[in-house]
Amino acid sequence: MKHLFLFVSAVTFMVACTDLVDEALDAESFERPSEAGESGDVAGALQGTYNQLNAFSDQAGVYALQEHPSDEMMGPTRGTDWSDFGIWRQLHLHSWDPSHEFVFTAWNILNTGQLRATQVIESSGATEAQRAEASFLRAYFIYNIVDLYGQVPIRLDIDDSEEIPTVISRSEATDKILSDLDYAIERLPRLATSNTGRATYEAAHFLRAKVYLNKAVFTAQNPEGPYTFESADMQEVISSVNEIRNSALSLSESYWDNFVPTNRTESREIIFARRNEPGNAVASVQNRYKMTLHYNQVPGSGGGWNGFTTVADFYNKWNDDADERRGKALPGFTDRHGLRVGFLQGQQFNAQGQPLTDRGGNPLIFTAEASLLYSNERAGIRVIKYPPDPDNLNDGLIGTDYVFFRYADAWLMQAEAYFRSNNVSEALGMVNGLRVARGAAPLTTLTEDLLLDERGFELYWEGWRRNDQIRFGKFLEAWQNKPASSPHVVLFPIPQRAMDTNPNFVQNAGY
């Protein structure tokens, strides 16, 4: 039997109880494609693997680990709202432990995904095309496991339910990811407007570039660094991004074309996404604006949840008011529901231009400062990345595609690879090309700090910030409401329940 990556538990995957995550999955009762053997069953199993990506759009689990520990998001407690036994504060303060709910939730989401992908790959009834798609998906799930946890459990014989999975190292798992991607790249179709929701040649090259860009982190002797970025790895990044740049992709005419309800047709940048249809949204973009907006915003949809804010230290990095990424009134949206896009600070208004109030009748003025423990309803700058659809304010199942991979990210990965290869002039030219496209003034020089800032300006709240901060050596620094961190937090712990069921794990240092 080929190697099969499995969740550490020998029996059951316990998946968090959210509307966006599949119900508990029993590894013994789940019908394996290799047993079914027929192409129809394999097709269903492959679709189930894609469906596992839906959980990424929830505010908890994977997304929580990607964003809340970074300098661009926090979850203030407002009276009794959003206390949740401190789970959001722990993420921002880097004070989690192996029993943290989202550490466990994300682990199960990712390992369930790579299990399903492997079952397709191992199936005797799978076509080469199906195995290529599953190989890409397995690479993506394992990439996230490697990034977040640093260890991957592996069962050598799927038919032996008594076998305790072995565990492979971060470096070994990185090699597995690249092997899967090399297999997929040779067999996947090219990207077209009709298949942005499926694995493609360009999507696999995007992930390959992401792996090589982070290879110094994933193979470092100490997870916290220092990191040595090899020229050969940077050349692989450049090469893979060139394959993407040779496609029909380009920077979108407007930054916000990538996130509006018509982004499938308006955006020129979408490489890989979950495709949502009106009335059948499988990955929630509504979650992204409800989790931050005040209760009295978004008329007709029950308002927001008044949760997460950006961090003032991050917001204050912007020094160019012409940069459309920072925020603007978006025609066809702001004039219809009153919400701007980007960062929301100061007095908020409805569609008629009338000032809004909070539930106590105070002017709804979003302030830069917010306390993790004692915030009022108005504290904190809010963020709108996906603008609400004014034609579907009463329907959460809107048809905006949820974006995983974007051309602008590939563009910045290549710029970073040039920079780390000491070709600063090429990197500066690429960064300025992006800035000008977004309405920002070009830079006269480029440093590591400016390059990291540019990634933040372009990709905020898209799930990359923690990863970027670690690679640039900034993750352990202090910022608003957070002191400097212990080096061990660059990796999350293996969940305690996983440790309890598999003696082959060695808990990550510091936990």
XYZ file of N, CA and C in Angstrom, residues 261-449:
567
model
N -19.224 40.950 -5.756
C -20.032 39.760 -6.066
C -19.845 39.232 -7.484
N -19.392 40.073 -8.387
C -19.125 39.636 -9.768
C -17.646 39.373 -9.990
N -16.916 39.022 -8.932
C -15.463 38.878 -9.086
C -15.072 37.772 -10.060
N -15.942 36.799 -10.259
C -15.611 35.725 -11.205
C -15.390 36.263 -12.617
N -16.140 37.291 -12.986
C -16.000 37.870 -14.317
C -15.191 39.169 -14.308
N -15.216 39.905 -13.194
C -14.522 41.188 -13.138
C -13.026 41.035 -12.870
N -12.664 40.081 -12.041
C -11.264 39.933 -11.648
C -10.449 39.299 -12.775
N -9.221 39.766 -12.902
C -8.255 39.155 -13.817
C -7.223 38.340 -13.053
N -7.422 38.199 -11.755
C -6.362 37.683 -10.891
C -6.652 36.337 -10.244
N -7.870 35.843 -10.296
C -8.217 34.649 -9.523
C -7.565 33.410 -10.129
N -6.738 32.766 -9.330
C -6.074 31.524 -9.735
C -6.796 30.313 -9.162
N -7.210 30.433 -7.913
C -7.907 29.308 -7.265
C -8.884 29.878 -6.254
N -10.128 29.391 -6.301
C -11.185 29.914 -5.435
C -12.231 28.833 -5.207
N -13.056 29.043 -4.206
C -14.287 28.274 -4.083
C -15.361 29.064 -4.790
N -15.980 28.452 -5.774
C -16.952 29.149 -6.602
C -18.331 29.077 -5.954
N -18.873 30.236 -5.662
C -20.188 30.350 -5.035
C -21.220 30.776 -6.062
N -22.397 30.198 -5.951
C -23.509 30.577 -6.813
C -24.580 31.254 -5.967
N -25.306 32.221 -6.540
C -26.398 32.834 -5.779
C -27.371 31.770 -5.273
N -27.607 31.773 -3.978
C -28.479 30.767 -3.378
C -27.777 29.473 -3.033
N -26.495 29.338 -3.413
C -25.750 28.115 -3.098
C -24.287 28.466 -2.885
N -24.035 29.251 -1.851
C -22.667 29.651 -1.528
C -22.047 28.601 -0.620
N -21.036 27.908 -1.115
C -20.425 26.831 -0.336
C -19.354 27.348 0.618
N -18.765 28.488 0.300
C -17.760 29.122 1.156
C -18.220 30.539 1.447
N -18.337 30.881 2.698
C -19.031 32.110 3.092
C -18.146 33.334 2.999
N -18.462 34.248 2.072
C -17.831 35.565 2.109
C -18.606 36.486 3.040
N -19.884 36.174 3.281
C -20.654 36.978 4.228
C -20.016 36.925 5.611
N -19.450 35.782 5.963
C -18.742 35.651 7.222
C -17.677 36.728 7.369
N -16.988 37.054 6.284
C -15.872 37.985 6.346
C -16.298 39.397 6.706
N -17.503 39.832 6.309
C -17.905 41.174 6.720
C -18.785 41.160 7.968
N -19.539 40.089 8.183
C -20.351 40.036 9.406
C -19.476 39.949 10.647
N -18.331 39.290 10.571
C -17.499 39.100 11.754
C -16.885 40.399 12.245
N -16.925 41.463 11.444
C -16.296 42.719 11.826
C -17.279 43.878 11.976
N -18.395 43.861 11.242
C -19.306 44.999 11.241
C -20.139 45.079 12.514
N -20.533 46.313 12.870
C -21.388 46.550 14.025
C -22.780 45.976 13.792
N -23.485 45.729 14.869
C -24.827 45.165 14.801
C -25.774 46.012 13.944
N -25.592 47.319 13.936
C -26.529 48.209 13.246
C -26.139 48.506 11.806
N -25.134 47.819 11.297
C -24.736 48.009 9.902
C -25.322 46.893 9.034
N -25.242 47.063 7.740
C -25.780 46.148 6.736
C -27.284 45.981 6.916
N -28.069 46.950 6.476
C -29.524 46.866 6.644
C -30.104 45.665 5.921
N -31.101 45.040 6.551
C -31.823 43.947 5.902
C -31.241 42.584 6.144
N -30.030 42.487 6.698
C -29.412 41.163 6.874
C -29.166 40.826 8.326
N -29.752 41.587 9.235
C -29.544 41.305 10.648
C -28.299 41.936 11.213
N -27.633 42.756 10.414
C -26.454 43.455 10.889
C -25.245 42.565 11.035
N -24.212 43.155 11.633
C -22.983 42.402 11.826
C -22.911 41.763 13.198
N -21.759 41.137 13.489
C -21.543 40.461 14.771
C -20.681 41.303 15.708
N -20.187 42.437 15.205
C -19.388 43.381 16.003
C -18.215 42.680 16.681
N -17.415 42.002 15.869
C -16.310 41.232 16.406
C -14.944 41.825 16.151
N -14.318 41.413 15.061
C -12.888 41.600 14.891
C -12.545 42.970 14.308
N -11.359 43.439 14.658
C -10.853 44.715 14.177
C -9.443 44.507 13.644
N -8.961 45.506 12.925
C -7.545 45.480 12.607
C -6.781 46.062 13.793
N -5.474 46.029 13.705
C -4.592 46.537 14.743
C -4.104 47.917 14.317
N -4.177 48.889 15.206
C -3.801 50.260 14.855
C -2.376 50.335 14.322
N -1.473 49.536 14.884
C -0.091 49.540 14.406
C -0.010 49.152 12.946
N -0.864 48.216 12.533
C -0.881 47.802 11.127
C -1.495 48.900 10.256
N -2.624 49.428 10.663
C -3.300 50.468 9.893
C -2.407 51.688 9.696
N -1.637 52.023 10.701
C -0.798 53.215 10.640
C 0.409 53.065 9.729
N 0.643 51.860 9.195
C 1.711 51.688 8.220
C 1.399 52.408 6.908
N 0.121 52.599 6.638
C -0.255 53.287 5.405
C 0.108 54.764 5.485
N 0.733 55.270 4.438
C 1.036 56.700 4.380
C 0.673 57.307 3.024
N -0.172 56.611 2.283
C -0.568 57.077 0.959
C -2.085 57.003 0.846
N -2.737 58.147 0.963
C -4.200 58.181 0.917
C -4.751 57.822 -0.451
N -3.918 57.871 -1.492
C -4.385 57.552 -2.840
C -4.421 56.052 -3.096
N -3.846 55.268 -2.212
C -3.824 53.810 -2.369
C -5.239 53.283 -2.161
N -5.862 52.774 -3.236
C -7.262 52.353 -3.139
C -7.448 51.158 -2.221
N -6.381 50.437 -1.928
C -6.483 49.276 -1.053
C -6.812 49.665 0.381
N -6.472 50.893 0.747
C -6.730 51.355 2.109
C -8.224 51.537 2.360
N -8.958 51.902 1.330
C -10.401 52.043 1.490
C -10.955 53.139 0.604
N -12.236 52.991 0.267
C -12.884 53.971 -0.586
C -14.395 53.739 -0.556
N -15.119 54.741 -1.043
C -16.535 54.551 -1.339
C -16.615 53.867 -2.697
N -17.255 52.717 -2.733
C -17.295 51.917 -3.957
C -18.616 52.131 -4.676
N -18.580 52.721 -5.868
C -19.835 52.967 -6.604
C -20.639 51.688 -6.795
N -21.950 51.815 -6.637
C -22.837 50.669 -6.753
C -22.976 49.878 -5.478
N -22.172 50.217 -4.476
C -22.218 49.523 -3.197
C -22.439 50.529 -2.067
N -21.465 51.412 -1.872
C -21.565 52.382 -0.781
C -22.828 53.222 -0.893
N -23.173 53.620 -2.120
C -24.351 54.457 -2.298
C -25.643 53.687 -2.075
N -25.567 52.358 -1.996
C -26.767 51.554 -1.824
C -26.930 50.998 -0.411
N -25.803 50.752 0.294
C -25.945 50.269 1.672
C -25.091 51.043 2.676
N -24.362 52.042 2.209
C -23.637 52.919 3.115
C -22.253 52.453 3.514
N -21.870 51.240 3.168
C -20.588 50.687 3.589
C -19.485 50.973 2.575
N -18.409 51.535 3.080
C -17.202 51.643 2.271
C -16.498 50.289 2.234
N -15.476 50.177 1.411
C -14.633 48.981 1.398
C -13.271 49.339 1.980
N -12.541 48.345 2.410
C -11.251 48.574 3.038
C -11.410 48.786 4.525
N -10.701 49.761 5.053
C -10.692 50.017 6.488
C -11.725 51.072 6.841
N -12.549 50.767 7.843
C -13.617 51.649 8.282
C -13.205 52.307 9.595
N -12.975 53.612 9.551
C -12.618 54.373 10.734
C -13.486 55.617 10.800
N -13.791 56.083 11.996
C -14.581 57.297 12.169
C -16.070 57.021 12.092
N -16.858 58.092 11.890
C -18.308 57.994 11.848
C -18.768 57.118 10.692
N -19.720 56.244 10.984
C -20.290 55.363 9.968
C -21.683 55.859 9.587
N -22.056 55.621 8.317
C -23.290 56.166 7.765
C -24.112 55.064 7.105
N -25.408 55.352 6.941
C -26.263 54.453 6.181
C -26.284 54.875 4.721
N -27.097 54.209 3.918
C -27.135 54.479 2.484
C -27.609 55.889 2.166
N -28.371 56.492 3.047
C -28.886 57.842 2.831
C -27.928 58.917 3.342
N -26.760 58.491 3.825
C -25.785 59.438 4.329
C -26.047 59.902 5.746
N -26.964 59.246 6.425
C -27.277 59.617 7.801
C -26.347 58.889 8.762
N -25.846 59.566 9.799
C -24.923 58.926 10.742
C -25.604 57.824 11.533
N -24.909 56.726 11.704
C -25.409 55.598 12.476
C -25.031 55.752 13.946
N -25.762 55.057 14.801
C -25.454 55.026 16.229
C -25.267 53.584 16.680
N -24.678 53.423 17.861
C -24.574 52.083 18.423
C -25.876 51.758 19.153
N -25.926 50.625 19.833
C -27.174 50.197 20.468
C -27.581 51.096 21.637
N -26.614 51.854 22.171
C -26.929 52.768 23.258
C -27.247 54.172 22.786
N -27.270 54.389 21.476
C -27.564 55.703 20.934
C -26.364 56.594 20.750
N -25.168 56.111 21.016
C -23.954 56.895 20.808
C -23.585 56.903 19.330
N -22.980 57.989 18.829
C -22.532 57.989 17.434
C -21.624 56.796 17.147
N -21.885 56.109 16.061
C -21.090 54.928 15.707
C -19.795 55.394 15.046
N -18.823 55.689 15.879
C -17.521 56.173 15.436
C -16.486 55.106 15.782
N -15.915 54.486 14.761
C -14.910 53.457 14.984
C -13.571 54.120 15.299
N -13.003 53.744 16.418
C -11.757 54.339 16.875
C -10.583 53.408 16.615
N -9.381 53.985 16.516
C -8.191 53.178 16.249
C -7.821 52.315 17.448
N -7.995 52.853 18.633
C -7.595 52.127 19.820
C -8.703 51.179 20.278
N -8.295 49.993 20.689
C -9.238 49.002 21.213
C -8.496 48.135 22.215
N -9.185 47.754 23.269
C -8.609 46.900 24.297
C -9.086 45.472 24.094
N -8.185 44.530 24.294
C -8.582 43.132 24.186
C -9.595 42.744 25.259
N -9.520 43.387 26.425
C -10.353 42.987 27.558
C -11.585 43.853 27.770
N -11.451 45.159 27.504
C -12.527 46.070 27.902
C -12.798 47.071 26.771
N -13.448 46.656 25.739
C -13.789 47.546 24.634
C -15.291 47.781 24.588
N -15.671 48.987 24.143
C -17.081 49.249 23.908
C -17.456 48.838 22.493
N -18.692 49.072 22.118
C -19.171 48.630 20.803
C -18.472 49.332 19.645
N -17.871 50.488 19.901
C -17.352 51.323 18.827
C -15.848 51.192 18.645
N -15.177 50.506 19.532
C -13.715 50.463 19.506
C -13.203 49.589 18.362
N -12.179 50.075 17.709
C -11.497 49.284 16.695
C -11.877 49.614 15.267
N -10.876 49.676 14.397
C -11.082 49.893 12.970
C -11.527 48.585 12.336
N -12.615 48.646 11.570
C -13.170 47.436 10.952
C -12.651 47.291 9.519
N -12.830 46.099 8.968
C -12.281 45.800 7.645
C -13.340 45.138 6.774
N -13.498 45.657 5.573
C -14.386 45.052 4.572
C -13.557 44.660 3.360
N -13.314 43.376 3.199
C -12.576 42.887 2.028
C -13.541 42.449 0.929
N -14.633 41.792 1.331
C -15.682 41.391 0.391
C -16.906 42.269 0.650
N -17.206 43.241 -0.209
C -18.354 44.116 0.056
C -19.672 43.356 -0.029
N -20.596 43.632 0.887
C -21.912 42.982 0.812
C -22.592 43.269 -0.522
N -23.292 42.276 -1.015
C -24.022 42.417 -2.269
C -25.320 43.180 -2.006
N -25.484 44.396 -2.531
C -26.705 45.169 -2.238
C -27.973 44.505 -2.749
N -27.844 43.553 -3.679
C -29.011 42.840 -4.193
C -29.328 41.595 -3.377
N -28.480 41.272 -2.380
C -28.679 40.054 -1.586
C -28.439 40.304 -0.106
N -28.875 41.441 0.397
C -28.636 41.753 1.799
C -29.429 40.854 2.736
N -30.519 40.269 2.267
C -31.306 39.363 3.093
C -30.951 37.904 2.858
N -29.953 37.671 2.034
C -29.608 36.305 1.649
C -28.122 36.102 1.860
N -27.773 35.318 2.851
C -26.371 35.075 3.108
C -25.677 34.247 2.054
N -26.428 33.616 1.182
C -25.837 32.726 0.181
C -25.542 33.500 -1.090
N -24.667 34.490 -0.986
C -24.376 35.327 -2.147
C -23.353 34.653 -3.052
N -23.272 35.145 -4.265
C -22.481 34.463 -5.283
C -21.091 35.003 -5.501
N -20.466 35.569 -4.480
C -19.090 36.034 -4.595
C -18.145 34.856 -4.416
N -17.220 34.659 -5.335
C -16.265 33.562 -5.190
C -15.270 33.875 -4.080
N -14.974 32.858 -3.253
C -14.046 33.015 -2.141
C -12.635 32.681 -2.632
N -11.745 33.656 -2.578
C -10.451 33.561 -3.250
C -9.387 32.982 -2.321
N -8.670 31.979 -2.808
C -7.511 31.420 -2.119
C -6.201 31.944 -2.705
N -6.039 31.844 -4.015
C -4.798 32.238 -4.672
C -5.086 33.362 -5.658
N -4.268 34.425 -5.591
C -4.437 35.568 -6.483
C -3.133 35.900 -7.200
N -3.282 36.432 -8.400
C -2.136 36.792 -9.225
C -1.228 37.792 -8.527
N -1.803 38.779 -7.827
C -0.979 39.784 -7.160
C -0.065 39.158 -6.121
N -0.509 38.092 -5.462
C 0.340 37.388 -4.502
C 1.506 36.729 -5.227
N 1.222 36.075 -6.354
C 2.306 35.491 -7.149
C 3.299 36.564 -7.579
N 2.782 37.705 -7.983
C 3.613 38.847 -8.398
C 4.556 39.254 -7.257
N 4.015 39.369 -6.047
C 4.833 39.769 -4.905
C 5.772 38.658 -4.460
N 5.381 37.394 -4.622
C 6.309 36.302 -4.330
C 7.525 36.385 -5.231
N 7.313 36.674 -6.508
C 8.443 36.788 -7.423
C 9.308 37.997 -7.073
N 8.680 39.109 -6.716
C 9.451 40.276 -6.299
C 10.313 39.946 -5.082
N 9.749 39.220 -4.134
C 10.514 38.843 -2.947
C 11.667 37.913 -3.305
N 11.431 36.989 -4.230
C 12.502 36.082 -4.645
C 13.638 36.855 -5.316
N 13.302 37.839 -6.135
C 14.343 38.693 -6.724
C 15.094 39.442 -5.627
N 14.349 39.973 -4.664
C 14.975 40.731 -3.576
C 15.935 39.847 -2.796
N 15.514 38.629 -2.468
C 16.376 37.733 -1.689
C 17.514 37.170 -2.531
N 17.450 37.363 -3.848
C 18.544 36.983 -4.749
C 19.449 38.168 -5.060
N 19.264 39.257 -4.303
C 20.064 40.481 -4.446
C 19.828 41.219 -5.749
N 18.700 40.959 -6.401
C 18.307 41.726 -7.577
C 17.256 42.735 -7.127
N 17.712 43.736 -6.368
C 16.798 44.677 -5.736
C 16.100 45.553 -6.763
N 16.810 45.896 -7.831
C 16.200 46.769 -8.846
C 15.012 46.089 -9.519
N 15.116 44.786 -9.810
C 14.000 44.051 -10.411
C 12.836 43.954 -9.425
N 13.162 43.691 -8.169
C 12.127 43.603 -7.145
C 11.416 44.942 -6.965
N 12.172 46.035 -6.935
C 11.576 47.362 -6.782
C 10.670 47.683 -7.962
N 11.084 47.317 -9.147
C 10.256 47.562 -10.324
C 8.933 46.827 -10.255
N 8.962 45.585 -9.768
C 7.732 44.825 -9.645
C 6.822 45.400 -8.570
N 7.391 45.735 -7.421
C 6.577 46.326 -6.351
C 5.943 47.626 -6.828
N 6.711 48.448 -7.521
C 6.162 49.717 -8.004
C 5.110 49.509 -9.088
N 5.275 48.477 -9.886
C 4.246 48.167 -10.875
C 2.911 47.866 -10.217
N 2.968 47.122 -9.106
C 1.751 46.818 -8.363
C 1.193 48.069 -7.692
N 2.072 48.857 -7.073
C 1.613 50.054 -6.371
C 0.929 51.033 -7.324
N 1.511 51.243 -8.463
C 0.910 52.161 -9.432
C -0.452 51.649 -9.885
N -0.565 50.337 -10.065
C -1.856 49.751 -10.452
C -2.910 49.976 -9.383
N -2.497 50.093 -8.131
C -3.431 50.298 -7.023
C -3.612 51.773 -6.678
N -2.990 52.665 -7.443
C -3.154 54.095 -7.218
C -2.167 54.687 -6.247
N -1.186 53.907 -5.790
C -0.203 54.391 -4.815
C 1.034 54.918 -5.519
N 1.731 55.819 -4.858
C 2.955 56.381 -5.417
C 4.066 55.333 -5.401
N 4.935 55.313 -6.410
C 6.038 54.343 -6.413
C 7.047 54.636 -5.309
N 7.728 53.593 -4.867
C 8.785 53.725 -3.878
C 10.095 54.103 -4.554
N 10.964 54.765 -3.811
C 12.278 55.111 -4.351
C 13.336 54.094 -3.954
N 13.026 53.303 -2.937
C 13.941 52.272 -2.480
C 13.126 51.106 -1.949
N 13.778 49.974 -1.742
C 13.074 48.794 -1.243
C 13.908 48.133 -0.161
N 13.286 47.898 0.979
C 13.895 47.176 2.087
C 13.016 45.993 2.446
N 13.516 45.131 3.332
C 12.696 44.005 3.788
C 11.415 44.505 4.443
N 11.522 45.529 5.269
C 10.342 46.051 5.954
C 9.326 46.588 4.962
